[in-house]
């Protein structure tokens, strides 16, 4: 099969129908006992061969071919698993490739955690491996030069508490881009701390910006699944004077657009129940009011029904003037009756929320069984709320719950 693919590449042939047709024969148990290779013109019995194929996503695999396979989903790694993999496999491999020994360089686990949280954002460890390679190359240069550079003061020891405080602090530190030399300590082994990381890898690529982005009404955090693992997704809403139009931006697919229209319809029908009003004080939320929903990272295409509960929460925050809890993320499909339906990718989404430091996760009640796939140490750090309807979602997303005006209260107010 590899010969087929390389032939296509060499001939610059973009039509891979022949290759897919060959895979049909190879993977079909009714045909692969007499497979004939057209390149060698020799028959092979492949009925006893176990084929293992990998893909980032099943969306691009032809349905007929996918039907001949048994799909096994491989979720992303937790932070603890990444640290273990790094110190058992990645770091020893990079040390060997760069001619270094453990007596020359030490990378503490707190430094590895810093790299994972601030320099890589992935389900696997490929980027993490490259970061270790960059560190080893920098140290190898220092060792080859004789290691005569001066050291920075007060860098004798780094504790786990110091590293965690550094991870949590705001990224307002001075730039080190103009530092001419790497500030590595002269003694052996060389200890890689977060100061050395900034010298070698540059300023952190990712910051924990959750609390900063949830400082005003009309913002909520959702959970999304991508071929590279789970991701947190912000949803932002604003209202302005207009003619009752709903504007959606952020490279959205048709399914997500329908979820947005569904969310605003449900809120309009329940506006009096939740005492939601627009800027002019009307329960008709679109009365002389335009609504703009934006999904940041506009260059990335987004689709799927799982953002329904997030859109409802975002709009409820906008019209009530209340802030959504800064430690909560959610996922789930909604119906016009306010029910919350199950979605896929729960494990990857939960791991993404855990990486982002979120503590409360709202998921559909029918997805509760999927929590068994998540490691116990991750589950212990999180508070899961299972919801079967949007009433439960809103109560969990806001501090103090989300008050409902019952029919009896409405009757008493009339009397």
XYZ file of C-alpha atoms in Angstrom:
415
model
C 0.000 0.000 0.000
C 2.880 2.343 0.730
C 4.183 1.665 -2.797
C 0.810 2.744 -4.182
C 0.872 5.994 -2.217
C 4.422 6.881 -3.216
C 3.550 6.221 -6.843
C 0.731 8.760 -6.540
C 3.077 11.272 -4.930
C 5.802 10.727 -7.532
C 3.364 11.050 -10.425
C 1.617 14.029 -8.760
C -1.658 12.147 -9.133
C -4.355 13.721 -6.984
C -7.047 11.123 -7.826
C -6.686 8.373 -5.213
C -9.769 6.392 -6.225
C -7.590 3.452 -7.278
C -5.843 3.463 -3.914
C -9.159 3.564 -2.030
C -10.527 0.765 -4.225
C -7.442 -1.298 -3.361
C -8.062 -0.701 0.331
C -11.607 -1.991 -0.119
C -10.219 -5.313 -1.324
C -7.485 -5.468 1.298
C -9.729 -4.744 4.285
C -12.814 -6.680 3.187
C -12.702 -10.141 4.841
C -14.794 -11.534 1.987
C -12.201 -10.575 -0.630
C -8.749 -10.318 0.930
C -8.054 -14.065 0.832
C -7.225 -13.706 -2.872
C -5.811 -10.192 -3.192
C -3.724 -9.636 -6.330
C -1.148 -6.884 -6.333
C -1.180 -5.194 -9.741
C 2.352 -3.909 -9.301
C 3.882 -7.354 -8.761
C 1.037 -9.310 -10.401
C 1.208 -11.837 -7.559
C -1.697 -13.126 -5.485
C -1.549 -12.848 -1.687
C -3.689 -14.364 1.046
C -4.309 -11.468 3.439
C -7.128 -13.072 5.396
C -4.889 -13.669 8.435
C -3.244 -10.251 8.379
C -4.180 -7.617 10.969
C -4.135 -4.146 9.410
C -3.786 -1.096 11.645
C -4.617 2.279 10.111
C -4.440 5.668 11.812
C -6.082 8.996 11.031
C -6.507 12.344 12.751
C -10.222 12.307 11.957
C -12.728 9.899 10.447
C -14.511 12.734 8.634
C -12.261 12.413 5.578
C -12.491 8.605 5.313
C -14.989 7.311 2.708
C -18.013 5.759 4.474
C -17.688 2.462 2.597
C -14.060 2.157 3.699
C -14.856 3.163 7.272
C -17.536 0.460 7.368
C -14.810 -2.165 6.889
C -12.874 -0.974 9.929
C -13.286 -1.167 13.663
C -12.779 2.364 14.964
C -10.889 2.822 18.232
C -10.825 6.386 19.555
C -7.532 7.336 21.206
C -8.064 10.327 23.538
C -5.480 12.921 24.449
C -3.068 12.665 27.359
C -3.592 14.277 30.732
C -0.944 16.601 32.159
C 0.220 13.879 34.530
C 0.555 11.402 31.664
C 2.522 13.915 29.599
C 4.929 14.541 32.477
C 5.443 10.799 32.921
C 6.009 10.257 29.190
C 8.414 13.178 29.064
C 10.648 11.969 31.881
C 10.545 8.310 30.907
C 10.973 8.614 27.151
C 11.220 12.085 25.589
C 13.960 13.624 27.730
C 16.257 10.532 27.683
C 15.823 10.330 23.895
C 16.710 13.990 23.385
C 19.706 13.738 25.729
C 21.055 10.803 23.730
C 20.490 12.527 20.387
C 22.330 15.665 21.519
C 25.227 13.926 23.267
C 24.232 15.008 26.767
C 24.001 13.085 30.020
C 21.770 13.478 33.100
C 24.893 14.722 34.917
C 24.981 17.735 32.583
C 21.316 18.823 32.492
C 18.316 18.476 34.782
C 14.727 19.292 33.818
C 12.480 19.177 36.933
C 8.873 18.105 36.667
C 7.707 21.628 37.503
C 9.602 22.882 34.456
C 7.982 20.189 32.332
C 4.592 21.333 33.628
C 5.479 24.901 32.660
C 6.332 23.787 29.112
C 3.097 21.800 28.833
C 0.830 24.594 30.032
C 2.534 27.676 28.561
C 4.457 26.514 25.484
C 2.387 23.665 24.042
C -1.328 23.115 23.631
C -1.963 19.712 22.111
C -3.535 16.332 22.782
C -0.269 14.449 22.200
C 3.392 15.151 22.954
C 4.876 15.984 19.540
C 5.366 19.701 20.231
C 6.566 18.899 23.742
C 9.262 16.671 22.248
C 10.402 19.516 19.980
C 10.638 21.896 22.953
C 12.901 19.451 24.779
C 15.017 19.231 21.634
C 15.420 23.018 21.589
C 16.449 23.004 25.253
C 19.006 20.256 24.694
C 20.518 22.088 21.714
C 20.912 25.265 23.765
C 22.586 23.376 26.594
C 24.817 21.458 24.176
C 26.071 24.778 22.777
C 26.847 26.055 26.283
C 28.723 22.860 27.116
C 30.684 23.018 23.860
C 31.630 26.658 24.493
C 33.113 25.786 27.857
C 30.234 27.275 29.811
C 31.884 30.561 30.921
C 28.808 32.802 30.864
C 27.790 34.712 33.946
C 24.761 33.586 35.899
C 21.790 35.649 36.969
C 21.469 36.276 40.733
C 19.003 34.495 42.999
C 18.516 31.408 40.846
C 19.922 28.796 43.172
C 16.802 26.724 43.515
C 13.321 26.532 42.056
C 10.453 25.078 44.062
C 7.168 23.764 42.758
C 5.367 26.635 44.498
C 7.563 29.172 42.696
C 6.774 27.588 39.331
C 3.050 27.438 39.942
C 3.011 31.096 41.032
C 4.889 31.943 37.866
C 2.373 30.039 35.726
C -0.562 31.844 37.352
C 0.883 35.356 37.170
C -0.147 37.789 34.442
C 2.114 37.932 31.401
C 3.286 41.486 32.015
C 6.938 40.678 32.624
C 9.624 42.448 30.678
C 10.713 41.002 27.347
C 13.968 39.080 27.241
C 14.245 39.183 23.474
C 17.226 41.550 23.720
C 19.172 39.267 26.073
C 22.424 38.498 24.205
C 23.324 35.284 26.048
C 21.379 32.443 27.572
C 21.356 32.874 31.321
C 22.222 29.338 32.366
C 23.958 28.575 35.677
C 27.647 27.574 35.341
C 27.539 24.594 37.682
C 26.835 21.034 36.577
C 24.236 19.732 36.146
C 22.553 22.684 34.450
C 19.126 23.191 36.011
C 16.425 24.268 33.568
C 14.016 26.554 35.414
C 11.396 28.976 34.103
C 14.021 31.710 33.677
C 16.022 29.472 31.366
C 12.835 28.553 29.498
C 12.231 32.219 28.641
C 15.815 32.542 27.405
C 15.646 29.399 25.267
C 12.020 29.125 24.132
C 11.102 32.791 24.306
C 8.040 34.320 25.980
C 5.200 31.889 26.771
C 2.915 31.216 23.820
C -0.233 30.559 25.861
C -1.591 32.321 28.909
C -4.458 31.462 31.230
C -6.809 34.220 30.070
C -10.099 32.769 31.289
C -10.766 35.190 34.136
C -9.775 38.229 32.041
C -12.221 37.343 29.261
C -15.168 36.698 31.582
C -15.160 40.103 33.253
C -18.379 41.346 31.622
C -21.823 39.929 30.817
C -22.323 38.199 27.493
C -19.355 35.800 27.563
C -19.385 32.051 28.244
C -16.965 29.156 27.802
C -17.876 26.125 25.742
C -16.012 22.915 24.994
C -15.202 21.807 21.466
C -13.676 18.719 19.889
C -11.064 18.904 17.135
C -8.960 16.236 15.398
C -6.096 17.319 17.666
C -8.131 16.894 20.870
C -10.451 19.006 22.973
C -10.365 22.790 23.176
C -12.111 25.461 25.209
C -14.155 27.875 23.109
C -15.308 31.355 24.087
C -18.687 32.668 22.945
C -19.255 36.430 23.015
C -22.513 38.346 22.556
C -23.481 42.006 22.347
C -26.710 43.903 21.700
C -27.338 47.200 19.935
C -30.201 49.229 18.537
C -31.489 47.725 15.322
C -34.260 45.860 13.564
C -34.187 42.489 15.331
C -31.396 40.843 13.343
C -29.055 38.105 14.580
C -25.480 38.344 13.281
C -23.150 35.345 13.559
C -19.388 35.550 12.974
C -16.438 33.222 13.462
C -16.423 30.826 10.473
C -19.511 28.877 11.579
C -21.029 25.867 9.869
C -24.730 25.432 9.176
C -25.354 23.249 12.241
C -23.855 25.794 14.629
C -25.813 28.606 12.987
C -29.007 26.643 13.560
C -28.019 26.163 17.213
C -27.688 29.939 17.587
C -31.138 30.581 16.097
C -32.541 27.821 18.300
C -30.998 29.393 21.406
C -32.401 32.864 20.759
C -35.849 31.405 20.011
C -35.874 29.501 23.308
C -34.785 32.580 25.252
C -37.426 34.770 23.607
C -40.141 32.285 24.533
C -38.888 32.139 28.144
C -37.910 35.787 28.624
C -40.685 36.543 31.140
C -39.948 33.352 33.048
C -36.335 34.419 33.610
C -37.019 38.191 33.640
C -34.779 38.773 30.638
C -35.062 42.125 28.887
C -33.211 43.908 26.133
C -31.609 47.343 26.450
C -34.985 49.084 26.133
C -36.552 46.941 28.892
C -38.749 44.853 26.586
C -39.327 41.126 27.104
C -39.242 40.778 23.313
C -35.485 40.441 23.141
C -35.300 41.351 19.449
C -37.618 44.362 19.697
C -35.648 47.192 18.052
C -32.515 45.274 19.029
C -29.814 43.537 16.987
C -27.743 40.744 18.511
C -24.210 39.867 17.478
C -22.762 36.466 18.420
C -19.046 35.967 17.856
C -16.891 32.859 18.212
C -13.214 33.947 18.503
C -10.428 32.320 16.485
C -12.243 33.402 13.362
C -9.762 31.712 11.025
C -10.805 28.283 12.348
C -13.950 26.675 10.939
C -16.425 25.619 13.629
C -19.490 23.414 13.381
C -21.595 21.003 15.388
C -24.538 21.125 17.779
C -22.615 20.910 21.067
C -22.352 24.705 21.480
C -26.102 25.050 22.065
C -25.964 25.262 25.865
C -23.036 27.699 25.691
C -24.920 30.043 23.361
C -27.981 30.002 25.632
C -25.837 30.766 28.688
C -23.986 33.538 26.867
C -27.226 35.230 25.770
C -28.819 34.766 29.207
C -25.803 36.530 30.702
C -26.151 39.355 28.177
C -29.856 40.006 28.784
C -29.715 39.544 32.565
C -26.556 41.612 33.041
C -25.002 38.868 35.185
C -21.545 37.350 34.851
C -21.101 33.678 34.089
C -18.890 31.900 36.613
C -15.262 32.160 35.513
C -14.499 28.534 36.401
C -17.297 26.859 34.428
C -17.348 25.348 30.934
C -20.146 23.450 29.229
C -21.167 21.349 26.255
C -24.464 19.960 25.024
C -27.027 20.092 22.252
C -30.364 21.805 22.900
C -33.913 21.448 21.651
C -36.661 24.015 21.208
C -38.312 22.672 24.379
C -35.193 23.344 26.434
C -33.912 19.779 26.665
C -30.177 19.026 26.705
C -29.113 16.197 24.398
C -25.888 14.132 24.535
C -22.823 14.967 22.443
C -19.552 13.257 21.585
C -15.927 13.761 22.568
C -16.640 14.153 26.285
C -13.272 12.848 27.463
C -11.238 15.138 25.204
C -13.415 18.114 26.141
C -13.038 17.441 29.862
C -9.262 17.148 29.507
C -9.226 20.512 27.707
C -11.160 22.117 30.561
C -8.787 20.538 33.068
C -5.762 21.911 31.197
C -7.324 25.388 31.246
C -7.767 25.280 35.023
C -11.577 25.215 34.964
C -13.287 23.522 37.897
C -16.985 23.078 37.033
C -18.039 21.184 33.903
C -21.664 21.067 32.720
C -22.450 18.071 30.504
C -25.678 16.406 29.322
C -27.111 13.917 31.790
C -27.020 11.172 29.177
C -23.248 11.663 28.860
C -22.630 10.793 32.504
C -21.550 7.291 31.505
C -18.665 8.777 29.491
C -17.046 10.091 32.676
C -15.880 6.557 33.475
C -13.278 6.899 30.704
C -11.625 9.827 32.492
C -8.770 9.197 34.917
C -9.700 9.347 38.589
C -7.139 12.052 39.419
C -8.704 14.318 36.774
C -12.242 13.665 37.992
C -11.239 14.494 41.553
C -10.098 17.961 40.451
C -13.404 18.768 38.731
C -17.008 19.301 39.744
C -19.334 17.736 37.165
C -22.912 18.932 36.757
C -25.152 16.716 34.645
C -28.101 18.569 33.137
C -31.182 17.288 31.369
C -32.719 20.715 30.677
C -31.611 24.310 30.248
C -33.021 25.304 33.654
C -30.355 23.127 35.276
C -27.656 24.510 32.975
C -28.404 28.133 33.894
C -28.596 27.358 37.612
C -25.143 25.768 37.474
C -23.544 28.440 35.276
C -24.310 31.459 37.493
C -23.386 32.113 41.109
C -26.501 31.810 43.239
C -28.415 30.072 40.457
C -30.728 31.650 37.906
C -34.036 32.741 39.404
C -37.320 31.777 37.774
C -40.507 33.795 38.124
C -43.281 31.245 38.618
C -46.857 31.633 37.468
C -48.032 32.087 41.086
C -45.624 34.998 41.621
C -46.853 36.564 38.402
C -50.471 36.191 39.576
C -49.705 37.753 42.978
C -48.000 40.697 41.313
C -51.144 41.291 39.239
C -53.321 41.196 42.359
